[in-house]
Structure formats: structure tokens, C-alpha cells
Coordinates of C-alpha atoms in Angstrom, one line a residue:
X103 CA 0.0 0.0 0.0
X104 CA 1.3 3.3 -1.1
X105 CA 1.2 6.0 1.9
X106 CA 0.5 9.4 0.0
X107 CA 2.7 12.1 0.1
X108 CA 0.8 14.2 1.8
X109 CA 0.8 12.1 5.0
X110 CA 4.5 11.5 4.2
X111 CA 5.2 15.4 4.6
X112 CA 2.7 15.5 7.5
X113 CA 5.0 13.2 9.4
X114 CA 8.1 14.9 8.4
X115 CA 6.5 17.9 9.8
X116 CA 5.6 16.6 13.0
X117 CA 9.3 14.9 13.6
X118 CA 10.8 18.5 12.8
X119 CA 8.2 20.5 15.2
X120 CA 9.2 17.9 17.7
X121 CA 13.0 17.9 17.5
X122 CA 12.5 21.9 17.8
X123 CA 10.3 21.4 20.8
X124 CA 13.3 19.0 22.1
X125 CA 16.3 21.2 21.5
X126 CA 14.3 24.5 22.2
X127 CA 11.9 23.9 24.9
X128 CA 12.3 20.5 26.8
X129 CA 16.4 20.2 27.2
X130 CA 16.8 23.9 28.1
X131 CA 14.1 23.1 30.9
X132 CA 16.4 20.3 32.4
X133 CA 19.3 21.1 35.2
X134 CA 22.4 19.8 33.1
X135 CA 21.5 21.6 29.3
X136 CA 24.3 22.6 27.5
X137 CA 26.0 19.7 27.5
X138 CA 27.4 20.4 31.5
X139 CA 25.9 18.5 34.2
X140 CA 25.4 19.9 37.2
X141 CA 28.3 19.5 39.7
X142 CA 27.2 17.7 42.8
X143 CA 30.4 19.2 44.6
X144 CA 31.8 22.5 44.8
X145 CA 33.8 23.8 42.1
X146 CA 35.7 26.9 41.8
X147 CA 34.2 30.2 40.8
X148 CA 36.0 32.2 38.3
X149 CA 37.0 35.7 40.1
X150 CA 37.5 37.2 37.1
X151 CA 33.6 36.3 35.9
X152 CA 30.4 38.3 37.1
X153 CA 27.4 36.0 38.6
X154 CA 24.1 37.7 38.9
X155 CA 22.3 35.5 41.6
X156 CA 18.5 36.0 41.9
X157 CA 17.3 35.7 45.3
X158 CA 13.4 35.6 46.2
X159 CA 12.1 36.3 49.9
X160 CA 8.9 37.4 51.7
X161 CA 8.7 40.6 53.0
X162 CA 8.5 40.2 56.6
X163 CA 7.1 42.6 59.2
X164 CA 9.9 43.9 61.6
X165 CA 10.4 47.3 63.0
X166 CA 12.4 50.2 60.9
X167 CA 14.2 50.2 59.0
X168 CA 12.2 47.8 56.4
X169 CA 13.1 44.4 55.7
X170 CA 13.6 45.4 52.3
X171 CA 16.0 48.3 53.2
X172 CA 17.7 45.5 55.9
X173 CA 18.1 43.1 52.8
X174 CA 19.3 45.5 50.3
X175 CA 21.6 46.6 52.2
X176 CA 23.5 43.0 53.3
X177 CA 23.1 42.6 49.3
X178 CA 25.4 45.3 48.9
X179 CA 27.7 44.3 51.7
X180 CA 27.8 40.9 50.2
X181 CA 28.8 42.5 46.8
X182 CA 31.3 44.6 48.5
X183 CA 33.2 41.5 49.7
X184 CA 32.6 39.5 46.2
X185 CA 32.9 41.9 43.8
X186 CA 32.2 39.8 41.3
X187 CA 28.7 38.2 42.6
X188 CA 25.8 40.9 42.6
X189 CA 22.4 39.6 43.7
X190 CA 18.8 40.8 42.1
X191 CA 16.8 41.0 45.4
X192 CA 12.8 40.1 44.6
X193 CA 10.7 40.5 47.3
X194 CA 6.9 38.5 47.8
X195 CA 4.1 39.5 48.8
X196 CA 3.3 37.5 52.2
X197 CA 0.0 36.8 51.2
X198 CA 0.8 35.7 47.6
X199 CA 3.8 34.0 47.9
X200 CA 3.1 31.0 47.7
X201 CA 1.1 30.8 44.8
X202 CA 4.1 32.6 43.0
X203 CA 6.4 30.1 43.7
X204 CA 4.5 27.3 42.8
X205 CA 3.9 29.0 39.4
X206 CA 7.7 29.7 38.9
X207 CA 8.7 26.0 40.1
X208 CA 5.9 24.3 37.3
X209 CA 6.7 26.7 34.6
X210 CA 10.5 25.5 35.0
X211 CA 11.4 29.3 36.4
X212 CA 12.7 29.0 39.9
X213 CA 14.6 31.9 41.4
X214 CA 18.5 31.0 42.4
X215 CA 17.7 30.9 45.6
X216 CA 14.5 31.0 47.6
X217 CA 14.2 32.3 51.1
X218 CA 10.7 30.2 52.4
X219 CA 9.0 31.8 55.3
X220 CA 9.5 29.6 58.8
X221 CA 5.3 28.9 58.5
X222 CA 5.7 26.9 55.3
X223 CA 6.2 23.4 54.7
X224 CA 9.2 21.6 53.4
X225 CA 9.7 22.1 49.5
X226 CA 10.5 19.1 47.5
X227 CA 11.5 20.1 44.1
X228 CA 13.3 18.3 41.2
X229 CA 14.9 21.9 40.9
X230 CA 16.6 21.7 44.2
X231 CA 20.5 21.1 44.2
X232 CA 21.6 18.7 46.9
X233 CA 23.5 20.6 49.3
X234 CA 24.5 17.2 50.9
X235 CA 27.9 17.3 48.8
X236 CA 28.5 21.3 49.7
X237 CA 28.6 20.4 53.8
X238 CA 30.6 18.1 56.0
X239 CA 29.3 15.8 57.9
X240 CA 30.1 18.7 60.9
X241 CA 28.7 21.1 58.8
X242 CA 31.0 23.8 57.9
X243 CA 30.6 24.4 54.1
X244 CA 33.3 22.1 51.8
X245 CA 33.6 25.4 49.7
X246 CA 35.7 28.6 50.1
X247 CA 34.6 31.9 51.0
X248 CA 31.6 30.4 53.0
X249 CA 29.9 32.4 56.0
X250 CA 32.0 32.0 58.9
X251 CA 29.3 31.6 61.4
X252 CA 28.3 28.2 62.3
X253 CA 25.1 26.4 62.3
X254 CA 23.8 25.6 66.5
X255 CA 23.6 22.2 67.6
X256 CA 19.5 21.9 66.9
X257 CA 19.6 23.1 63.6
X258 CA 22.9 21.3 62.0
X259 CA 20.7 18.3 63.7
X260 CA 17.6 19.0 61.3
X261 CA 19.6 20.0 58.4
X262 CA 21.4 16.4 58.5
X263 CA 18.3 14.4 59.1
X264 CA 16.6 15.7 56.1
X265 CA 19.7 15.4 54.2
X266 CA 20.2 18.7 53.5
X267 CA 17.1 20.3 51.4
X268 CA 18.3 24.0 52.2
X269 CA 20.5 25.9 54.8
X270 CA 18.3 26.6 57.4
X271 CA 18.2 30.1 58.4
X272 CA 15.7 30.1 61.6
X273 CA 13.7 27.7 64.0
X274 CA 10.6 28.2 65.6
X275 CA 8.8 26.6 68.0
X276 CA 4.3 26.3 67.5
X277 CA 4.1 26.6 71.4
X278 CA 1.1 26.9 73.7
X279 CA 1.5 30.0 76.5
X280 CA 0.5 28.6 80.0
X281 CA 0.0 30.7 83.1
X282 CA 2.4 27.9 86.0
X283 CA 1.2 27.4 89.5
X284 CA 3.7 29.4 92.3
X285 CA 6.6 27.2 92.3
X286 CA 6.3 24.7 89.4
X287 CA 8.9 24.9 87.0
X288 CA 7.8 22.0 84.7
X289 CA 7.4 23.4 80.7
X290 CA 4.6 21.0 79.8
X291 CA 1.1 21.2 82.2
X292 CA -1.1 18.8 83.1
X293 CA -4.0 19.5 80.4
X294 CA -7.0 17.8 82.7
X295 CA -7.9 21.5 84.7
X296 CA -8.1 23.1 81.2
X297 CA -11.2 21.3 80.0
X298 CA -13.5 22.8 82.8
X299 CA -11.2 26.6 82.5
X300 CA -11.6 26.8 79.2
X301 CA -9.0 27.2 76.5
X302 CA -8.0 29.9 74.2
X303 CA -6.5 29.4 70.6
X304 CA -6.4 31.6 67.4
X305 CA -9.4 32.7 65.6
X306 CA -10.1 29.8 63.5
X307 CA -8.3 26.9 65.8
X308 CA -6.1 26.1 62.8
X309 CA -2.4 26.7 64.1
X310 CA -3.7 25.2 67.3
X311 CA -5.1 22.1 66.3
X312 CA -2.6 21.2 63.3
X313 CA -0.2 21.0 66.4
X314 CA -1.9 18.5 68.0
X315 CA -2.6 16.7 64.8
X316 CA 1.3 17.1 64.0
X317 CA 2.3 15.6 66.6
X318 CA 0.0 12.4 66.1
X319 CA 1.0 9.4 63.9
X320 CA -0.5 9.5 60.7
X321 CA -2.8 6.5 60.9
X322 CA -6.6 6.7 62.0
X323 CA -6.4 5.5 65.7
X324 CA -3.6 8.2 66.1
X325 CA -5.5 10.9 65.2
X326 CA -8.2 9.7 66.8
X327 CA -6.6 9.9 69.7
X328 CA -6.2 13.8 69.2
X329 CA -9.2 14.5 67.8
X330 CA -10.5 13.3 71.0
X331 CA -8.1 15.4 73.2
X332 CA -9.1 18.7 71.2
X333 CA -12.9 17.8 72.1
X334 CA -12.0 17.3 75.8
X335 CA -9.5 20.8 76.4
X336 CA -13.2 22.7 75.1
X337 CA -11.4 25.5 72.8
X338 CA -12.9 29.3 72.9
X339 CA -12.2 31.1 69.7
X340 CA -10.4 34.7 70.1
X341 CA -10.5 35.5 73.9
X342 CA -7.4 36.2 74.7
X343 CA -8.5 38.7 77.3
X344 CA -9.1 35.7 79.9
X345 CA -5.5 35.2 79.4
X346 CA -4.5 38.1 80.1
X347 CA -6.9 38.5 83.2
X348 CA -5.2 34.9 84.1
X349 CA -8.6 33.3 84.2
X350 CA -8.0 31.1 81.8
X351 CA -4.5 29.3 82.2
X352 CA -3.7 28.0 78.9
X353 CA -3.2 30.3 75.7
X354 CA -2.6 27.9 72.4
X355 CA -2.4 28.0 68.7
X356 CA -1.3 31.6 68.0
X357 CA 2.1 32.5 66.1
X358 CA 5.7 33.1 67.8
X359 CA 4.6 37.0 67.4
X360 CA 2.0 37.1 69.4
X361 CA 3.6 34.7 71.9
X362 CA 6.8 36.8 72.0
X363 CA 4.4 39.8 73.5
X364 CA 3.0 37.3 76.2
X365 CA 6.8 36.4 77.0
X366 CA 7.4 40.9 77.2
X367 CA 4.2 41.3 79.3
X368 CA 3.1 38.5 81.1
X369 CA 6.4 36.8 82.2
X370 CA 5.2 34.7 84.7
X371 CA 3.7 32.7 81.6
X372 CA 5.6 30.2 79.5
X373 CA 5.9 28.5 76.1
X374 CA 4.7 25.0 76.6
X375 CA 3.7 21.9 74.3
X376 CA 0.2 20.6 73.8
X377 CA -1.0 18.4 75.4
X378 CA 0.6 14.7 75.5
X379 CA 3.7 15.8 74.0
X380 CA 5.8 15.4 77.2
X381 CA 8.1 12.9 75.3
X382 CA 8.3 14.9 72.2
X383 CA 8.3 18.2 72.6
X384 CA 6.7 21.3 70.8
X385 CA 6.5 21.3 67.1
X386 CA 9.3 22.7 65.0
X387 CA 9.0 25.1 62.1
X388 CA 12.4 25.9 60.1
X389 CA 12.6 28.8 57.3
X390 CA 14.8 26.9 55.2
X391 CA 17.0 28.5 52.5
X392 CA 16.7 26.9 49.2
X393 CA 19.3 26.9 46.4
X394 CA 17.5 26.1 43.0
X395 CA 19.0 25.3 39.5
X396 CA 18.6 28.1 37.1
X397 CA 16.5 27.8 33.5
X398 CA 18.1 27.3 31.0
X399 CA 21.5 25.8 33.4
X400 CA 23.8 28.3 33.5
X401 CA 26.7 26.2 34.5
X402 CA 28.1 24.6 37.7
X403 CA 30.2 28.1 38.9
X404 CA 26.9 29.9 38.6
X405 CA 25.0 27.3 40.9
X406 CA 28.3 27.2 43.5
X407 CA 27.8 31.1 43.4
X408 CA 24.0 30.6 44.4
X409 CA 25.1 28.0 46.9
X410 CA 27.9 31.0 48.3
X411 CA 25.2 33.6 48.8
X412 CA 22.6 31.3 50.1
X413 CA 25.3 29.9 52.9
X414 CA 25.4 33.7 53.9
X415 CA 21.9 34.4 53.6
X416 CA 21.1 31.8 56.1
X417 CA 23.3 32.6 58.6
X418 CA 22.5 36.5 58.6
X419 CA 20.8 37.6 61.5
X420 CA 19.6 41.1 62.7
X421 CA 18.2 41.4 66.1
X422 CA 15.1 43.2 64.8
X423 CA 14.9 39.8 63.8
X424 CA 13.7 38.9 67.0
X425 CA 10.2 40.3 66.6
X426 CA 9.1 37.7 64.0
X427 CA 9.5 35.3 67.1
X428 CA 12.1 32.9 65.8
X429 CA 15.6 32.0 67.0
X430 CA 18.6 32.4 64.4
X431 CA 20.2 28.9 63.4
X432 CA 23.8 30.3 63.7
X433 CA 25.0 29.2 67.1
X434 CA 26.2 32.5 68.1
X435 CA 23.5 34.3 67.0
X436 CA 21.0 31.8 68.4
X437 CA 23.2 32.2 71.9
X438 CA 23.0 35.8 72.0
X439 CA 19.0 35.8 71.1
X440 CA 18.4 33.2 73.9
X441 CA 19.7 35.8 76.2
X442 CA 17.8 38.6 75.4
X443 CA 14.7 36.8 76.0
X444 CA 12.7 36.9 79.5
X445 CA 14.3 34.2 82.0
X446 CA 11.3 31.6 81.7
X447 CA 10.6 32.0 77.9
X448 CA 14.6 31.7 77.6
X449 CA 14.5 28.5 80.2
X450 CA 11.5 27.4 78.1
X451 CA 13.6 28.0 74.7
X452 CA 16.9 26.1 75.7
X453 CA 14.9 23.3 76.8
X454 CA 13.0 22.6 73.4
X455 CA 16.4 23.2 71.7
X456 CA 17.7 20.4 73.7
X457 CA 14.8 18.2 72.9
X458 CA 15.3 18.9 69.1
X459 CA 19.2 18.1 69.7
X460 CA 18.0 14.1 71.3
X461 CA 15.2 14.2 68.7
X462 CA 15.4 15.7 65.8
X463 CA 11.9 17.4 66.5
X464 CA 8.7 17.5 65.1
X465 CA 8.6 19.4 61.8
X466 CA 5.3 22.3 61.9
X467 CA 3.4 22.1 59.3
X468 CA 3.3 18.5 58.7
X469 CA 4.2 17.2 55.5
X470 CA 1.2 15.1 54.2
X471 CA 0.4 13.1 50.8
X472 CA -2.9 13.8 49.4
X473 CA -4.6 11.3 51.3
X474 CA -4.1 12.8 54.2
X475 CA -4.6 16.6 53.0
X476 CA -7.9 15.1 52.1
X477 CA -8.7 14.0 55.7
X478 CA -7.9 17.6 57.3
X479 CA -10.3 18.9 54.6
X480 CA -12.9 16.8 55.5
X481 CA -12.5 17.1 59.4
X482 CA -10.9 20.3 60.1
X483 CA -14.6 22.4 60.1
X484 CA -15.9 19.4 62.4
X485 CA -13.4 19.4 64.9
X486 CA -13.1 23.2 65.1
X487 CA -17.1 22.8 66.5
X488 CA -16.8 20.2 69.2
X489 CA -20.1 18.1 69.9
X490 CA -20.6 15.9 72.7
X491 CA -20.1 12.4 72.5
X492 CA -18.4 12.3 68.5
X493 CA -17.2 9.3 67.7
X494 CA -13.7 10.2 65.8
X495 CA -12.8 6.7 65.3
X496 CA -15.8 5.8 63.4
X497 CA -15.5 9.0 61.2
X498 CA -12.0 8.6 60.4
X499 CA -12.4 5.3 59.5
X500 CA -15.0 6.1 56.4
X501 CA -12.7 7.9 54.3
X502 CA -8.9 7.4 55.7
X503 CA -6.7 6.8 52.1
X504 CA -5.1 3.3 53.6
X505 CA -5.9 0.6 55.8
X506 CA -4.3 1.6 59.6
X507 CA -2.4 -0.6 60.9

């Protein structure tokens, strides 16, 4: 049978629009174009070359000067020590952030480096580079010209266990605020007075009742378990003025902010761990630092110059810093933070530091597959209205994405 030339030419047509679509669109999309694979060890960066490193960050709240003017200006003191590295500063909007990273990353556009709030999850990215090979095992940077400041204890101990996705750059701990008894020093409180004083969490019970649920295993009975918990404490929505008035002796759920004012005016009260978490302490966030491959690859010196700047950007800390209610991951920094902090919210502080040290933690938010994400949809309006005698077992059970074990 004799294919007609017209279908002949069609085919030809398509097999040339694809090998443009190859060479033009998909290999320049893929860490490693231009015939260089990416270096999955530090390599040397060419003095005599200029880098332009594009860094993205959130525009944080924090008393004058701006965080812009803060970061603009360690650009230019970065670039005064590397002359030839200059970084193009973009700065998110807080609310919108997100949603413009997540475009950049699927349309194959990442920044250089990212600078993720400490509220957000952990990113998992085929555009990440593995920072495993840039540190040693001790964590001091395998590279030249690194920061000189080094990572603390808590945070070198994160960093290792999750192999490395970013530098982290500050930790943060979800607590509760509890109002002790005279005399008793213990960080985590007995939760079984709080279900007839009432308890007070953030507007929607979100922040307060992820915590618990972070701290759960992720199979049915676990959460259960919390679910059940939540119902029993009996959470008020908004009052914090029973806090303050110390008729209420538990205050949960709201950010490190608002809990750093507590720690200024109330300082008889102190940072502790929802309920049952005695063993494992309060949930962890970390604002991770984020070194991305650039589209199309613009060579292995250009990523170890991201991977320079991004070791710095990490480790820079300003004490206006302080207001966001996180604790630098330098271990001088962090030191000299702890001290400035009230002597229980510092006691409080060291302690869950500690804890992270023997632990690892408990990463805040939790990092869930779409099973589960489809669970907190379904439950999270439920359990933020707490009925009397709700059967979370039962409820879980009908639409949990496996089997528990």
C-alpha cells in the first residue's frame, strides 16, 4: 500500500516541530542543558567572571528600617566583599507567595535561591540542588569563601536528618503559652484542669489544632486519639482577654509573634507543648533556605555562586529579627537571642532546643500526601465545632486513604 505524500510530509513535519520542541523547549528546561551536568560538589568560581544571583524572599514585618532596606543593604555588603557576585533582590508579597512560587517551580522558572517563610512546609523540588555534597558531615561548608558563622547544635541536627534540602536560616517553635502554678517549673502542664477553665486558641483553631494533629502518627487511631483530646480541652475562639486577666490558664495555637508579647508582658507565663507531647516536645518550624537550579542551566560556577550567597543568607541575623518570634540557626546568633529573651521564655527556649538536639523534632506544618490533606479537609470544620459524644474513630475510619495498621 502506497502511503500518499501528503501524509508522508505531514509526518516529516511533525518529527521536525518535535526535535525543535526538544532542543528549544524541553532540554533547556532540564538542570544539566548545554551539554554540563550539574556539579554535585563544589567547584571553583571564576574571580575574574560576574554572577548575577537571583534571590526571592517574603517581606517580613519587623520594626524600621524595612526588611527590604535590611536586605538590600547586606546585598550590597555581600557584593562589597565578592565583587564579582551581585544579587537581584525580589521581594513577595506575604499573602501571595506562595502561589508565585509554585507557578515559577511548574513553569520551569525557579529563582537561584529561595528564602521560604519559617510557616511553610518543606519544599520538594526536582529543581533543588543537593547541598548534601557542599557540607561536611560537621557542617562547615566544603567550599571557600563560606559564611564564617556556624550552624547551632538543633539546627545542624535537622539539616542532617533531612539530608540537607536547604540551609536553614531560623527555627521556631508552635508553642502553647501557660500561666504555672507558684513554684512549678515543669514546661509542659497537666491539660486535665483546662477542659473545665476553658482554652483559648487563634481565631479559627487552625495553628492550634494542626499541632496537635502534628504531633499524632499518621494512621486513624492516632488521630483519633487527638481529635479526642481537642474535644476534651473545650477551645474558645479569640479570647485572649481571659489570658490576660489569668482566668484562663492556657493560651494555644497563636504564632511566635504574638507569643513573643506574652513572653514581654506576662512573664510569669511560659511557652509550653500541647497536650501529651511530654516525650516529644513542641513542634518545630524551620525557614529553610533553598538553592534552585537556574532555567536554562547556566553552569556549575553559577549554581556554586548561588550556593555562596545562600550559605550567607542563612546565617545572617539582625536582632530586629527577634520580633518575628524565631531564633537564628547560627550558634552564636541563636546564643545571643536566647539571652535577650525573659528568664522563663529563655529556660523554656533552651529546653525545646535540647529536645530537638536528642530528637530531631517535630517538623510544623506536617508534610502530608494527598490522602491525608484530604482528611484535614474533611474534618478540620468538624473538629473546630466540638459536639458531645463524636465518635472520631468511626469518622475517620470512612474515608482514611489506607488501611491503619
Amino acid at each position: 500500500m502506497k502511503v500518499p505524500r501528503r501524509i508522508w510530509a505531514a509526518l516529516l513535519l511533525a518529527l521536525l516541530l518535535a526535535g525543535i520542541w526538544y532542543g528549544a523547549v524541553w532540554r533547556p528546561s532540564q538542570p544539566g542543558y548545554k551539554g554540563e551536568r550539574p556539579s554535585l560538589k563544589p567547584v571553583e568560581v571564576d574571580p575574574s567572571k560576574r554572577y548575577t544571583v537571583v534571590l526571592w524572599d517574603v517581606a517580613h514585618p519587623v520594626p524600621d528600617p524595612s526588611y527590604e532596606e535590611r536586605l538590600r543593604a547586606w546585598a550590597k555588603r555581600f557584593t562589597r566583599d565578592h565583587p564579582h557576585i551581585q544579587i537581584e533582590v525580589t521581594l513577595l508579597d506575604p499573602q501571595k507567595a506562595e502561589d508565585e512560587v509554585l507557578k515559577a517551580l511548574s513553569r520551569g522558572r525557579p529563582p537561584d535561591i529561595l528564602a521560604a517563610p519559617y510557616d511553610w512546609g518543606l519544599m520538594v523540588s526536582r529543581w533543588q540542588v543537593p547541598l548534601t555534597r557542599y557540607m561536611t558531615p560537621e557542617g562547615t561548608p566544603r567550599f571557600s569563601g563560606g559564611a564564617t558563622e556556624a550552624f547551632s547544635a538543633a539546627a545542624l541536627r535537622v539539616a542532617k536528618d533531612l539530608d540537607w534540602p536547604g540551609f536553614p536560616r531560623w527555627l521556631s517553635f508552635w508553642w502553647w503559652a501557660g500561666i504555672p502554678k507558684e513554684g512549678k517549673e515543669a514546661f509542659f502542664l497537666d491539660p486535665l484542669p483546662f477542659a473545665k477553665q476553658g482554652l483559648v486558641v487563634d481565631p479559627q483553631g487552625e495553628r492550634a489544632l494542626l499541632s496537635l494533629l502534628t504531633l499524632a502518627d499518621p494512621q486513624a487511631a492516632s488521630w483519633a486519639g487527638a481529635l479526642k483530646a481537642w474535644d476534651d480541652l473545650g477551645p474558645r475562639h479569640g479570647d485572649t482577654l481571659r489570658f490576660w486577666q489569668k482566668r484562663s490558664p492556657l493560651l494555644a495555637g497563636y504564632p511566635p509573634p504574638f507569643l513573643q508579647k506574652v513572653a514581654e508582658g506576662l512573664p510569669e507565663a511560659i511557652p509550653v507543648g500541647p497536650p501529651g507531647t511530654e516525650k516529644k516536645g513542641p513542634p518545630l518550624s524551620v525557614a529553610w533556605v533553598y538553592v534552585l537550579y537556574s532555567h536554562p542551566f547556566a553552569g556549575s560556577a553559577h549554581t556554586q555562586a548561588a550556593v555562596l550567597v545562600a550559605h550567607h543568607y542563612a546565617l545572617w541575623w539582625e536582632e530586629a529579627f527577634g520580633s518575628l518570634g524565631v531564633l537564628p540557626a547560627g550558634s552564636d546568633d541563636q546564643k545571643k537571642a536566647l539571652e535577650k529573651l525573659p528568664p522563663s521564655w529563655q529556660k523554656a527556649q533552651a529546653f525545646a532546643l535540647q529536645k530537638v538536639l536528642d530528637t530531631g523534632g517535630i517538623l510544623f506544618p506536617p508534610s502530608w500526601d494527598e490522602g491525608l490533606k484530604k482528611v484535614w479537609e474533611a474534618i478540620k470544620g468538624k473538629a473546630l465545632k466540638p459536639d458531645e459524644g463524636r465518635d472520631w474513630m468511626k469518622e475517620l475510619k470512612s474515608f482514611w486513604p489506607s488501611p491503619s495498621p
